[in-house]
Short mmCIF file of C-alpha atoms in Angstrom, two decimals:
data_model
loop_
_atom_site.label_atom_id
_atom_site.label_comp_id
_atom_site.label_asym_id
_atom_site.label_seq_id
_atom_site.Cartn_x
_atom_site.Cartn_y
_atom_site.Cartn_z
CA UNK A 1 -13.39 -53.38 33.51
CA UNK A 2 -10.14 -52.82 31.61
CA UNK A 3 -9.04 -49.23 30.87
CA UNK A 4 -8.36 -48.15 27.31
CA UNK A 5 -4.63 -48.39 26.57
CA UNK A 6 -2.65 -47.39 23.50
CA UNK A 7 -1.38 -50.96 23.49
CA UNK A 8 -4.88 -52.37 23.25
CA UNK A 9 -5.15 -54.37 20.00
CA UNK A 10 -8.34 -52.55 19.10
CA UNK A 11 -6.72 -49.19 19.62
CA UNK A 12 -3.54 -50.20 17.84
CA UNK A 13 -5.56 -51.43 14.90
CA UNK A 14 -7.54 -48.22 14.72
CA UNK A 15 -4.36 -46.11 14.91
CA UNK A 16 -2.75 -48.21 12.19
CA UNK A 17 -5.81 -47.82 9.97
CA UNK A 18 -5.88 -44.09 10.68
CA UNK A 19 -2.22 -43.68 9.80
CA UNK A 20 -2.71 -45.61 6.59
CA UNK A 21 -5.75 -43.53 5.68
CA UNK A 22 -3.93 -40.26 6.41
CA UNK A 23 -0.86 -41.33 4.45
CA UNK A 24 -2.98 -42.33 1.46
CA UNK A 25 -4.98 -39.13 1.73
CA UNK A 26 -1.85 -36.96 1.87
CA UNK A 27 -0.36 -38.72 -1.15
CA UNK A 28 -3.59 -38.30 -3.07
CA UNK A 29 -3.72 -34.62 -2.15
CA UNK A 30 -0.17 -34.06 -3.38
CA UNK A 31 -0.40 -36.15 -6.54
CA UNK A 32 -3.77 -34.80 -7.63
CA UNK A 33 -3.91 -32.49 -10.61
CA UNK A 34 -4.21 -28.72 -10.34
CA UNK A 35 -6.93 -27.31 -12.55
CA UNK A 36 -6.99 -23.78 -13.85
CA UNK A 37 -4.40 -21.75 -15.78
CA UNK A 38 -0.85 -21.16 -14.58
CA UNK A 39 0.22 -17.54 -14.50
CA UNK A 40 2.98 -16.28 -16.75
CA UNK A 41 4.46 -12.75 -16.84
CA UNK A 42 2.60 -10.61 -19.30
CA UNK A 43 4.19 -8.49 -22.06
CA UNK A 44 4.32 -4.81 -21.22
CA UNK A 45 4.04 -1.91 -23.70
CA UNK A 46 7.49 -0.34 -23.34
CA UNK A 47 9.33 2.32 -25.31
CA UNK A 48 13.03 1.91 -26.05
CA UNK A 49 13.89 5.11 -24.21
CA UNK A 50 12.24 8.11 -22.64
CA UNK A 51 11.36 11.02 -24.89
CA UNK A 52 13.51 13.54 -23.03
CA UNK A 53 16.52 11.24 -22.66
CA UNK A 54 18.45 13.18 -25.33
CA UNK A 55 18.82 16.22 -23.09
CA UNK A 56 22.18 16.94 -21.47
CA UNK A 57 20.36 17.13 -18.13
CA UNK A 58 19.14 13.50 -18.45
CA UNK A 59 21.34 10.39 -18.39
CA UNK A 60 20.30 6.92 -19.53
CA UNK A 61 22.61 4.99 -17.24
CA UNK A 62 21.55 2.76 -14.36
CA UNK A 63 21.18 4.16 -10.84
CA UNK A 64 19.14 3.24 -7.79
CA UNK A 65 17.65 6.22 -5.97
CA UNK A 66 17.25 4.78 -2.48
CA UNK A 67 17.43 8.24 -0.88
CA UNK A 68 16.89 10.55 -3.84
CA UNK A 69 15.75 13.50 -1.70
CA UNK A 70 19.32 13.87 -0.44
CA UNK A 71 20.36 14.99 -3.91
CA UNK A 72 18.71 18.35 -3.07
CA UNK A 73 21.24 18.83 -0.23
CA UNK A 74 18.57 20.28 2.06
CA UNK A 75 18.89 19.05 5.69
CA UNK A 76 15.34 20.21 6.44
CA UNK A 77 13.93 18.02 3.69
CA UNK A 78 15.96 15.06 4.99
CA UNK A 79 14.51 15.56 8.47
CA UNK A 80 10.94 15.87 7.19
CA UNK A 81 11.27 12.58 5.28
CA UNK A 82 12.37 10.76 8.46
CA UNK A 83 9.48 12.21 10.46
CA UNK A 84 6.93 11.31 7.78
CA UNK A 85 8.25 7.76 7.45
CA UNK A 86 7.95 7.21 11.21
CA UNK A 87 4.62 8.96 11.79
CA UNK A 88 2.49 9.09 8.63
CA UNK A 89 -0.86 7.42 9.30
CA UNK A 90 -1.62 6.48 5.69
CA UNK A 91 1.63 4.53 5.56
CA UNK A 92 0.86 2.88 8.89
CA UNK A 93 -2.57 1.87 7.59
CA UNK A 94 -0.92 0.29 4.55
CA UNK A 95 1.38 -1.63 6.93
CA UNK A 96 -1.57 -3.11 8.80
CA UNK A 97 -3.00 -4.26 5.47
CA UNK A 98 0.19 -6.25 4.94
CA UNK A 99 -0.44 -8.00 8.27
CA UNK A 100 -4.03 -8.69 7.25
CA UNK A 101 -2.89 -10.28 3.99
CA UNK A 102 -0.29 -12.32 5.86
CA UNK A 103 -2.96 -13.70 8.21
CA UNK A 104 -5.18 -14.56 5.21
CA UNK A 105 -2.25 -16.47 3.73
CA UNK A 106 -1.95 -18.45 6.97
CA UNK A 107 -5.66 -19.32 6.74
CA UNK A 108 -5.23 -20.49 3.14
CA UNK A 109 -2.25 -22.67 4.09
CA UNK A 110 -4.30 -24.33 6.83
CA UNK A 111 -7.12 -25.17 4.40
CA UNK A 112 -4.92 -27.86 2.80
CA UNK A 113 -4.97 -29.93 6.01
CA UNK A 114 -7.96 -31.62 7.71
CA UNK A 115 -10.56 -28.90 7.75
CA UNK A 116 -12.47 -30.31 10.74
CA UNK A 117 -10.48 -31.27 13.83
CA UNK A 118 -12.69 -31.38 16.90
CA UNK A 119 -12.77 -32.89 20.33
CA UNK A 120 -16.35 -33.43 21.53
CA UNK A 121 -17.83 -34.56 24.77
CA UNK A 122 -21.27 -34.87 26.36
CA UNK A 123 -22.94 -35.94 29.59
CA UNK A 124 -26.72 -36.36 29.72
CA UNK A 125 -29.39 -37.72 32.08
CA UNK A 126 -32.00 -39.72 30.14
CA UNK A 127 -35.57 -40.86 30.77
CA UNK A 128 -37.00 -43.41 28.35
CA UNK A 129 -40.61 -43.49 27.31
CA UNK A 130 -42.81 -46.42 28.39
CA UNK A 131 -45.40 -45.67 25.71
CA UNK A 132 -43.46 -46.55 22.57
CA UNK A 133 -44.23 -49.58 20.39
CA UNK A 134 -41.03 -51.32 21.50
CA UNK A 135 -41.69 -50.81 25.24
CA UNK A 136 -43.29 -53.83 27.02
CA UNK A 137 -46.83 -53.40 28.31
CA UNK A 138 -47.02 -51.97 31.82
CA UNK A 139 -43.27 -51.24 31.78
CA UNK A 140 -41.88 -48.29 33.67
CA UNK A 141 -39.70 -45.51 32.31
CA UNK A 142 -35.99 -46.01 32.80
CA UNK A 143 -33.64 -43.36 34.13
CA UNK A 144 -29.92 -43.49 33.31
CA UNK A 145 -26.88 -41.36 32.48
CA UNK A 146 -24.87 -41.40 29.25
CA UNK A 147 -21.51 -39.89 28.46
CA UNK A 148 -19.42 -39.72 25.34
CA UNK A 149 -15.94 -38.50 24.33
CA UNK A 150 -14.77 -38.35 20.75
CA UNK A 151 -12.19 -36.97 18.34
CA UNK A 152 -13.56 -36.06 14.91
CA UNK A 153 -11.72 -35.17 11.72
CA UNK A 154 -12.83 -34.43 8.18
CA UNK A 155 -10.35 -33.89 5.39
CA UNK A 156 -11.42 -32.75 1.95
CA UNK A 157 -8.56 -33.89 -0.25
CA UNK A 158 -7.05 -31.34 -2.57
CA UNK A 159 -7.46 -33.70 -5.48
CA UNK A 160 -8.09 -30.90 -8.00
CA UNK A 161 -5.75 -28.31 -6.51
CA UNK A 162 -8.45 -26.04 -5.06
CA UNK A 163 -6.60 -25.42 -1.81
CA UNK A 164 -3.20 -25.20 -3.47
CA UNK A 165 -4.61 -22.57 -5.80
CA UNK A 166 -5.97 -20.84 -2.72
CA UNK A 167 -2.47 -20.66 -1.23
CA UNK A 168 -1.13 -19.37 -4.54
CA UNK A 169 -3.81 -16.68 -4.66
CA UNK A 170 -3.28 -15.64 -1.03
CA UNK A 171 0.48 -15.58 -1.55
CA UNK A 172 0.08 -13.28 -4.55
CA UNK A 173 -2.29 -11.03 -2.60
CA UNK A 174 0.17 -10.90 0.31
CA UNK A 175 3.06 -9.92 -1.93
CA UNK A 176 0.81 -7.40 -3.67
CA UNK A 177 0.04 -5.83 -0.28
CA UNK A 178 3.79 -5.37 0.29
CA UNK A 179 4.14 -3.75 -3.13
CA UNK A 180 1.15 -1.53 -2.35
CA UNK A 181 2.80 -0.51 0.91
CA UNK A 182 5.92 0.40 -1.04
CA UNK A 183 3.81 2.39 -3.48
CA UNK A 184 2.26 4.34 -0.60
CA UNK A 185 5.78 4.99 0.70
CA UNK A 186 6.98 6.23 -2.70
CA UNK A 187 3.96 8.54 -2.94
CA UNK A 188 4.52 9.78 0.61
CA UNK A 189 8.14 10.69 -0.08
CA UNK A 190 7.15 12.50 -3.26
CA UNK A 191 4.32 14.34 -1.50
CA UNK A 192 6.57 15.47 1.36
CA UNK A 193 9.19 16.80 -1.07
CA UNK A 194 6.63 18.49 -3.34
CA UNK A 195 4.78 20.06 -0.40
CA UNK A 196 8.02 21.29 1.14
CA UNK A 197 9.14 22.76 -2.20
CA UNK A 198 5.74 24.45 -2.54
CA UNK A 199 6.17 26.01 0.90
CA UNK A 200 9.61 27.36 0.01
CA UNK A 201 8.31 28.71 -3.29
CA UNK A 202 5.46 30.48 -1.50
CA UNK A 203 7.92 31.97 0.99
CA UNK A 204 9.99 33.33 -1.90
CA UNK A 205 6.88 34.73 -3.56
CA UNK A 206 6.01 36.47 -0.30
CA UNK A 207 9.50 37.96 -0.17
CA UNK A 208 9.13 39.17 -3.77
CA UNK A 209 5.73 40.71 -3.00
CA UNK A 210 7.02 42.49 0.11
CA UNK A 211 10.01 43.82 -1.81
CA UNK A 212 7.71 45.19 -4.50
CA UNK A 213 5.46 46.72 -1.87
CA UNK A 214 8.43 48.76 -0.68
CA UNK A 215 9.21 49.85 -4.24
CA UNK A 216 5.58 50.77 -4.89
CA UNK A 217 5.38 52.72 -1.62
CA UNK A 218 8.43 54.68 -2.78
CA UNK A 219 6.74 55.44 -6.09
CA UNK A 220 3.55 56.46 -4.28
CA UNK A 221 5.55 58.85 -2.08
CA UNK A 222 7.07 60.46 -5.14
CA UNK A 223 3.65 60.83 -6.81
CA UNK A 224 2.18 62.38 -3.65
CA UNK A 225 5.09 64.83 -3.36
CA UNK A 226 4.74 65.89 -6.98
CA UNK A 227 0.97 66.26 -6.59
CA UNK A 228 1.38 68.43 -3.49
CA UNK A 229 3.95 70.50 -5.38
CA UNK A 230 1.52 70.90 -8.27
CA UNK A 231 3.77 69.12 -10.72
CA UNK A 232 1.26 66.38 -11.53
CA UNK A 233 -2.41 65.52 -11.24
CA UNK A 234 -3.96 63.49 -8.43
CA UNK A 235 -4.54 60.69 -10.96
CA UNK A 236 -0.96 59.55 -10.42
CA UNK A 237 -1.62 59.17 -6.70
CA UNK A 238 -4.77 57.13 -7.31
CA UNK A 239 -3.00 54.85 -9.78
CA UNK A 240 -0.05 54.30 -7.46
CA UNK A 241 -2.40 53.53 -4.56
CA UNK A 242 -4.30 51.04 -6.74
CA UNK A 243 -1.19 49.09 -7.74
CA UNK A 244 0.08 49.08 -4.16
CA UNK A 245 -3.24 47.75 -2.86
CA UNK A 246 -3.22 44.88 -5.38
CA UNK A 247 0.26 43.84 -4.32
CA UNK A 248 -0.67 44.01 -0.63
CA UNK A 249 -3.73 41.86 -1.35
CA UNK A 250 -1.46 39.35 -3.12
CA UNK A 251 0.54 39.07 0.11
CA UNK A 252 -2.63 38.08 1.96
CA UNK A 253 -3.41 35.42 -0.67
CA UNK A 254 0.12 34.07 -0.52
CA UNK A 255 -0.07 33.92 3.27
CA UNK A 256 -3.22 31.80 2.99
CA UNK A 257 -1.45 29.57 0.48
CA UNK A 258 1.55 29.23 2.81
CA UNK A 259 -0.66 28.27 5.76
CA UNK A 260 -2.48 25.65 3.68
CA UNK A 261 0.84 24.20 2.54
CA UNK A 262 2.07 23.95 6.11
CA UNK A 263 -1.20 22.30 7.16
CA UNK A 264 -0.82 19.75 4.36
CA UNK A 265 2.75 19.05 5.46
CA UNK A 266 1.59 18.55 9.06
CA UNK A 267 -0.85 15.83 7.93
CA UNK A 268 1.91 14.14 5.94
CA UNK A 269 4.04 14.20 9.07
CA UNK A 270 1.26 12.54 11.07
CA UNK A 271 0.57 15.51 13.32
CA UNK A 272 -2.37 17.92 13.68
CA UNK A 273 -2.09 21.25 11.80
CA UNK A 274 0.15 23.60 13.71
CA UNK A 275 2.59 26.45 12.97
CA UNK A 276 5.79 25.11 11.43
CA UNK A 277 7.69 28.37 11.33
CA UNK A 278 10.14 27.34 14.07
CA UNK A 279 10.80 23.95 12.44
CA UNK A 280 11.25 25.32 8.94
CA UNK A 281 13.38 28.22 10.16
CA UNK A 282 16.10 25.76 11.21
CA UNK A 283 17.10 25.50 7.57
CA UNK A 284 17.80 28.17 4.99
CA UNK A 285 14.62 29.29 3.32
CA UNK A 286 15.83 28.67 -0.22
CA UNK A 287 14.06 26.57 -2.82
CA UNK A 288 15.70 23.10 -2.84
CA UNK A 289 18.09 22.86 -5.75
CA UNK A 290 18.11 19.56 -7.67
CA UNK A 291 21.26 18.15 -9.31
CA UNK A 292 22.33 19.40 -12.70
CA UNK A 293 21.67 16.00 -14.30
CA UNK A 294 19.42 13.06 -13.42
CA UNK A 295 19.91 9.42 -14.43
CA UNK A 296 16.63 7.84 -15.52
CA UNK A 297 17.71 4.56 -17.12
CA UNK A 298 15.37 2.98 -19.67
CA UNK A 299 11.61 2.32 -19.49
CA UNK A 300 12.19 -1.42 -18.90
CA UNK A 301 13.76 -0.56 -15.52
CA UNK A 302 10.35 0.55 -14.29
CA UNK A 303 9.09 -3.05 -14.33
CA UNK A 304 11.41 -4.03 -11.49
CA UNK A 305 11.50 -0.70 -9.64
CA UNK A 306 7.95 0.65 -9.60
CA UNK A 307 5.93 -0.83 -6.70
CA UNK A 308 2.57 -0.08 -8.34
CA UNK A 309 3.57 -2.09 -11.43
CA UNK A 310 4.62 -5.00 -9.23
CA UNK A 311 1.36 -4.75 -7.29
CA UNK A 312 -0.68 -4.80 -10.50
CA UNK A 313 1.15 -7.90 -11.74
CA UNK A 314 0.80 -9.72 -8.41
CA UNK A 315 -2.91 -8.94 -8.18
CA UNK A 316 -3.30 -10.50 -11.63
CA UNK A 317 -1.40 -13.58 -10.41
CA UNK A 318 -3.67 -13.85 -7.36
CA UNK A 319 -6.74 -13.57 -9.59
CA UNK A 320 -5.41 -16.19 -12.01
CA UNK A 321 -5.39 -18.71 -9.16
CA UNK A 322 -9.02 -17.85 -8.42
CA UNK A 323 -9.94 -19.35 -11.81
CA UNK A 324 -8.54 -22.70 -10.66
CA UNK A 325 -10.46 -22.46 -7.37
CA UNK A 326 -13.69 -21.85 -9.27
CA UNK A 327 -12.98 -24.56 -11.83
CA UNK A 328 -12.38 -27.15 -9.10
CA UNK A 329 -16.08 -26.85 -8.21
CA UNK A 330 -16.85 -28.68 -11.46
CA UNK A 331 -15.40 -31.90 -10.04
CA UNK A 332 -16.37 -34.06 -7.05
CA UNK A 333 -15.01 -33.10 -3.66
CA UNK A 334 -13.44 -36.22 -2.14
CA UNK A 335 -13.13 -36.34 1.65
CA UNK A 336 -11.87 -38.66 4.37
CA UNK A 337 -13.86 -38.51 7.60
CA UNK A 338 -13.20 -40.28 10.85
CA UNK A 339 -14.32 -40.41 14.47
CA UNK A 340 -12.65 -42.07 17.43
CA UNK A 341 -13.97 -42.03 20.97
CA UNK A 342 -15.97 -43.78 23.60
CA UNK A 343 -19.58 -43.96 24.74
CA UNK A 344 -21.14 -45.42 27.88
CA UNK A 345 -24.27 -45.32 30.03
CA UNK A 346 -25.60 -46.51 33.37
CA UNK A 347 -28.38 -48.54 31.72
CA UNK A 348 -28.46 -52.36 31.82
CA UNK A 349 -25.74 -52.67 34.41
CA UNK A 350 -23.12 -50.56 32.65
CA UNK A 351 -21.33 -47.57 34.14
CA UNK A 352 -20.05 -44.23 32.86
CA UNK A 353 -16.42 -45.20 33.42
CA UNK A 354 -16.62 -47.65 30.54
CA UNK A 355 -16.23 -44.68 28.21
CA UNK A 356 -12.49 -45.07 28.85
CA UNK A 357 -12.36 -48.81 28.18
CA UNK A 358 -12.15 -50.89 25.04
CA UNK A 359 -15.75 -51.97 25.69
CA UNK A 360 -17.02 -48.42 25.18
CA UNK A 361 -14.69 -47.54 22.31
CA UNK A 362 -16.20 -46.44 19.01
CA UNK A 363 -14.60 -45.37 15.77
CA UNK A 364 -15.36 -44.98 12.12
CA UNK A 365 -13.29 -43.90 9.13
CA UNK A 366 -13.96 -43.83 5.43
CA UNK A 367 -14.13 -41.81 2.24
CA UNK A 368 -17.03 -39.77 0.92
CA UNK A 369 -17.64 -37.41 -1.98
CA UNK A 370 -19.87 -34.51 -2.88
CA UNK A 371 -20.53 -33.51 -6.48
CA UNK A 372 -22.56 -30.51 -7.56
CA UNK A 373 -24.00 -32.09 -10.71
CA UNK A 374 -27.06 -29.91 -11.27
CA UNK A 375 -25.66 -26.37 -11.02
CA UNK A 376 -22.99 -26.44 -13.67
CA UNK A 377 -24.41 -23.24 -15.15
CA UNK A 378 -23.58 -21.35 -11.95
CA UNK A 379 -20.15 -22.90 -11.61
CA UNK A 380 -19.14 -22.36 -15.23
CA UNK A 381 -20.31 -18.76 -15.14
CA UNK A 382 -18.31 -18.23 -11.96
CA UNK A 383 -15.25 -19.53 -13.82
CA UNK A 384 -16.01 -17.06 -16.60
CA UNK A 385 -16.44 -14.29 -14.04
CA UNK A 386 -13.03 -15.00 -12.51
CA UNK A 387 -11.46 -15.13 -15.96
CA UNK A 388 -12.98 -11.76 -16.91
CA UNK A 389 -11.62 -10.26 -13.69
CA UNK A 390 -8.19 -11.64 -14.57
CA UNK A 391 -8.35 -10.04 -18.00
CA UNK A 392 -9.29 -6.72 -16.42
CA UNK A 393 -6.27 -6.91 -14.10
CA UNK A 394 -3.99 -7.78 -17.00
CA UNK A 395 -5.20 -4.69 -18.83
CA UNK A 396 -4.75 -2.66 -15.63
CA UNK A 397 -1.18 -3.95 -15.45
CA UNK A 398 -0.44 -2.79 -18.98
CA UNK A 399 -2.12 0.52 -18.22
CA UNK A 400 0.06 1.01 -15.14
CA UNK A 401 3.17 0.46 -17.29
CA UNK A 402 2.03 3.12 -19.76
CA UNK A 403 1.12 5.51 -16.95
CA UNK A 404 4.55 5.05 -15.36
CA UNK A 405 6.30 5.97 -18.59
CA UNK A 406 4.03 8.98 -18.99
CA UNK A 407 4.86 10.20 -15.49
CA UNK A 408 8.60 9.88 -16.09
CA UNK A 409 8.41 11.73 -19.41
CA UNK A 410 6.22 14.44 -17.86
CA UNK A 411 8.75 14.91 -15.08
CA UNK A 412 11.62 15.03 -17.57
CA UNK A 413 9.92 17.68 -19.69
CA UNK A 414 9.09 19.79 -16.63
CA UNK A 415 12.65 19.52 -15.29
CA UNK A 416 14.46 20.09 -18.57
CA UNK A 417 12.27 22.80 -20.06
CA UNK A 418 11.91 24.68 -16.78
CA UNK A 419 15.69 24.94 -16.68
CA UNK A 420 15.60 26.51 -20.15
CA UNK A 421 12.75 28.74 -19.09
CA UNK A 422 14.65 29.94 -16.03
CA UNK A 423 17.36 31.41 -18.28
CA UNK A 424 14.81 33.56 -20.08
CA UNK A 425 13.13 34.47 -16.78
CA UNK A 426 16.41 35.73 -15.33
CA UNK A 427 16.96 37.95 -18.36
CA UNK A 428 13.41 39.22 -18.00
CA UNK A 429 13.96 40.08 -14.33
CA UNK A 430 17.17 41.98 -15.08
CA UNK A 431 15.43 43.97 -17.82
CA UNK A 432 12.38 44.65 -15.61
CA UNK A 433 14.56 45.96 -12.80
CA UNK A 434 16.42 48.23 -15.21
CA UNK A 435 13.17 49.49 -16.72
CA UNK A 436 11.73 50.24 -13.29
CA UNK A 437 14.80 52.18 -12.15
CA UNK A 438 14.92 54.18 -15.40
CA UNK A 439 11.17 54.91 -15.37
CA UNK A 440 11.28 56.12 -11.76
CA UNK A 441 14.21 58.46 -12.44
CA UNK A 442 12.59 59.83 -15.59
CA UNK A 443 9.31 60.39 -13.75
CA UNK A 444 11.07 62.30 -10.99
CA UNK A 445 12.73 64.44 -13.66
CA UNK A 446 9.43 64.97 -15.47
CA UNK A 447 10.66 63.24 -18.63
CA UNK A 448 7.83 60.67 -18.64
CA UNK A 449 4.36 60.21 -17.20
CA UNK A 450 3.41 57.97 -14.25
CA UNK A 451 1.87 55.32 -16.50
CA UNK A 452 5.36 54.22 -17.47
CA UNK A 453 6.28 53.83 -13.81
CA UNK A 454 3.14 51.80 -13.10
CA UNK A 455 3.78 49.53 -16.06
CA UNK A 456 7.38 48.95 -14.97
CA UNK A 457 6.25 48.18 -11.40
CA UNK A 458 3.75 45.59 -12.55
CA UNK A 459 6.20 44.07 -15.02
CA UNK A 460 8.87 43.79 -12.33
CA UNK A 461 6.52 42.13 -9.83
CA UNK A 462 5.32 39.69 -12.47
CA UNK A 463 8.81 38.91 -13.78
CA UNK A 464 10.25 38.23 -10.31
CA UNK A 465 7.25 36.09 -9.36
CA UNK A 466 7.51 34.11 -12.61
CA UNK A 467 11.19 33.43 -11.96
CA UNK A 468 10.44 32.06 -8.48
CA UNK A 469 7.68 29.79 -9.87
CA UNK A 470 10.00 28.53 -12.61
CA UNK A 471 12.75 27.71 -10.11
CA UNK A 472 10.15 25.83 -8.09
CA UNK A 473 9.07 23.94 -11.22
CA UNK A 474 12.65 22.77 -11.75
CA UNK A 475 12.69 21.25 -8.27
CA UNK A 476 9.16 19.86 -8.68
CA UNK A 477 10.10 18.37 -12.05
CA UNK A 478 13.06 16.58 -10.47
CA UNK A 479 10.82 15.34 -7.67
CA UNK A 480 8.31 14.07 -10.24
CA UNK A 481 11.10 12.16 -12.02
CA UNK A 482 12.34 10.49 -8.84
CA UNK A 483 8.80 9.65 -7.80
CA UNK A 484 7.91 8.26 -11.25
CA UNK A 485 11.07 6.13 -11.26
CA UNK A 486 9.75 4.43 -8.11
CA UNK A 487 12.69 5.26 -5.88
CA UNK A 488 12.72 5.57 -2.11
CA UNK A 489 10.82 2.48 -0.94
CA UNK A 490 14.13 0.81 -0.10
CA UNK A 491 14.42 2.81 3.13
CA UNK A 492 12.04 0.37 4.86
CA UNK A 493 14.22 -2.68 4.21
CA UNK A 494 15.74 -2.65 7.71
CA UNK A 495 12.45 -2.12 9.51
CA UNK A 496 8.94 -3.56 9.62
CA UNK A 497 5.56 -2.56 8.26
CA UNK A 498 4.19 -1.11 11.49
CA UNK A 499 5.78 1.08 14.15
CA UNK A 500 7.08 -0.27 17.45
CA UNK A 501 4.18 1.37 19.31
CA UNK A 502 1.65 -0.26 16.98
CA UNK A 503 3.44 -3.59 17.33
CA UNK A 504 3.20 -3.39 21.10
CA UNK A 505 -0.47 -2.37 20.98
CA UNK A 506 -1.43 -5.25 18.68
CA UNK A 507 0.53 -7.86 20.66
CA UNK A 508 -1.16 -6.69 23.85
CA UNK A 509 -4.53 -7.58 22.30
CA UNK A 510 -3.71 -10.72 20.31
CA UNK A 511 -1.14 -13.50 20.08
CA UNK A 512 0.57 -12.66 16.80
CA UNK A 513 3.17 -15.42 17.06
CA UNK A 514 6.03 -14.89 14.66
CA UNK A 515 4.11 -12.54 12.37
CA UNK A 516 5.04 -9.68 14.70
CA UNK A 517 8.36 -9.63 16.56
CA UNK A 518 8.05 -9.41 20.35
CA UNK A 519 8.24 -5.96 21.89
CA UNK A 520 11.86 -4.86 22.19
CA UNK A 521 13.16 -7.58 19.87
CA UNK A 522 15.10 -6.64 16.73
CA UNK A 523 12.82 -6.07 13.78
CA UNK A 524 13.28 -8.68 11.03
CA UNK A 525 14.38 -7.26 7.69
CA UNK A 526 11.45 -6.70 5.37
CA UNK A 527 11.70 -8.35 1.95
CA UNK A 528 12.65 -6.38 -1.12
CA UNK A 529 10.24 -5.39 -3.84
CA UNK A 530 8.21 -8.60 -4.40
CA UNK A 531 7.62 -10.22 -7.76
CA UNK A 532 5.80 -13.34 -9.09
CA UNK A 533 9.08 -15.23 -8.69
CA UNK A 534 8.70 -14.87 -4.91
CA UNK A 535 5.58 -17.08 -4.78
CA UNK A 536 6.39 -19.87 -2.35
CA UNK A 537 5.39 -23.55 -2.38
CA UNK A 538 1.67 -24.22 -2.31
CA UNK A 539 2.01 -26.92 0.37
CA UNK A 540 3.56 -25.68 3.61
CA UNK A 541 3.37 -26.61 7.29
CA UNK A 542 0.52 -24.97 9.18
CA UNK A 543 1.47 -21.62 10.67
CA UNK A 544 0.37 -21.42 14.25
#
């Protein structure tokens, strides 16, 4: 009984045949055609310039706003951005979706290679029947053992490009997930800034209301003194009390609004709602002041800077490859299958050890095909379905371009016109303060009735509140511009898509290989904003 050796002529012949078959199969897979449409960048509906670009507060030059929030020169805002970037759960969720898409890409890459690669083995005790037509009369059942070891492989050749299109689609989806992560980051930065500005505006409104409460209490005291002295009717006291009560009630409403704003900021920072007074008090309580002028570039810049536009284009690319995958079902699937192993039994004088010898060796290799020839209606309609989905995504891409321009122009108009409005509001406040002082003096001297005082009080409260809201709108308009320009996602370029704690937690559960850096190792730099040009080769080594 001679053991099976790699130098055995039978084994050598099988290995040579296998190598030849694999080489031919690989060449056929690479030289086969790729059905389905190739993706090309789509035209985008772009204006030549933004509507508000003619304002002195808007420049049309080129500038990258990697850390646009620093233009407000507010250390508290800078600190909040860092906390939100490191702790926000929505952003972390988007980072895990990037890892999911990356794993799907690895699966698609592996589909190009032999889809079935199995080692099989069996050991069984057998009893034959003595009552079958082939059994001799009066024979006895036989008892024997059998064993078998085998290596099996089946390789569906990518003759029509189905698996290469699958890699292309998964690659596009992976890059789209990165762009979507960046879009979540851009939105997060804008939300943190807008929420913080809203909190500061509410604080200023509270200060205005409390200041007016003191003025209205002074007017009420004067009305009460004149009523007690018989110089006026009790109506003045009632009216003064009414106006004072409304202002005090406004303070309660503003306090509710302030608490809700702080709660919203807590969620953005990835922490449960809690008082933020101590944190916010570390910085001056002024409304963040944006720069005097903002550079917005031209609408065409949005195509390379807005993550949501990139994501929309990459999703269309991924869907375009799905057409080729569906269309490949119209053609026969050509496969190479093979089995190599050994089989032996204890029947008829043999022994189980012969499974390892040339005597017990078995192998088979050869091509096969499968062709779905009777369900072309289903396949063709699936191709049409994928094409309709592609067209929808192309329209969505164009819609995202229009929406981006709208958001920039809306931000420009809010920023520019609120600055103009603030000039009028300041004049209104100065006039309202003068009117209130004059009305109060005249009322004390008996030269006018209390209605004039009440009107001046209400006008002053309204004018000062309107000015605070307008100043907030200037800052919010600038924030809207920066957000609409798609700035800020660049801050993640020197980090990864999940936090170090999440990295460690995931690696403790699963072997992530090189997709996640080991705990404590330097984080690899994340790629920049992806585009269709970043699609890699459709044939790559398997990624273990």
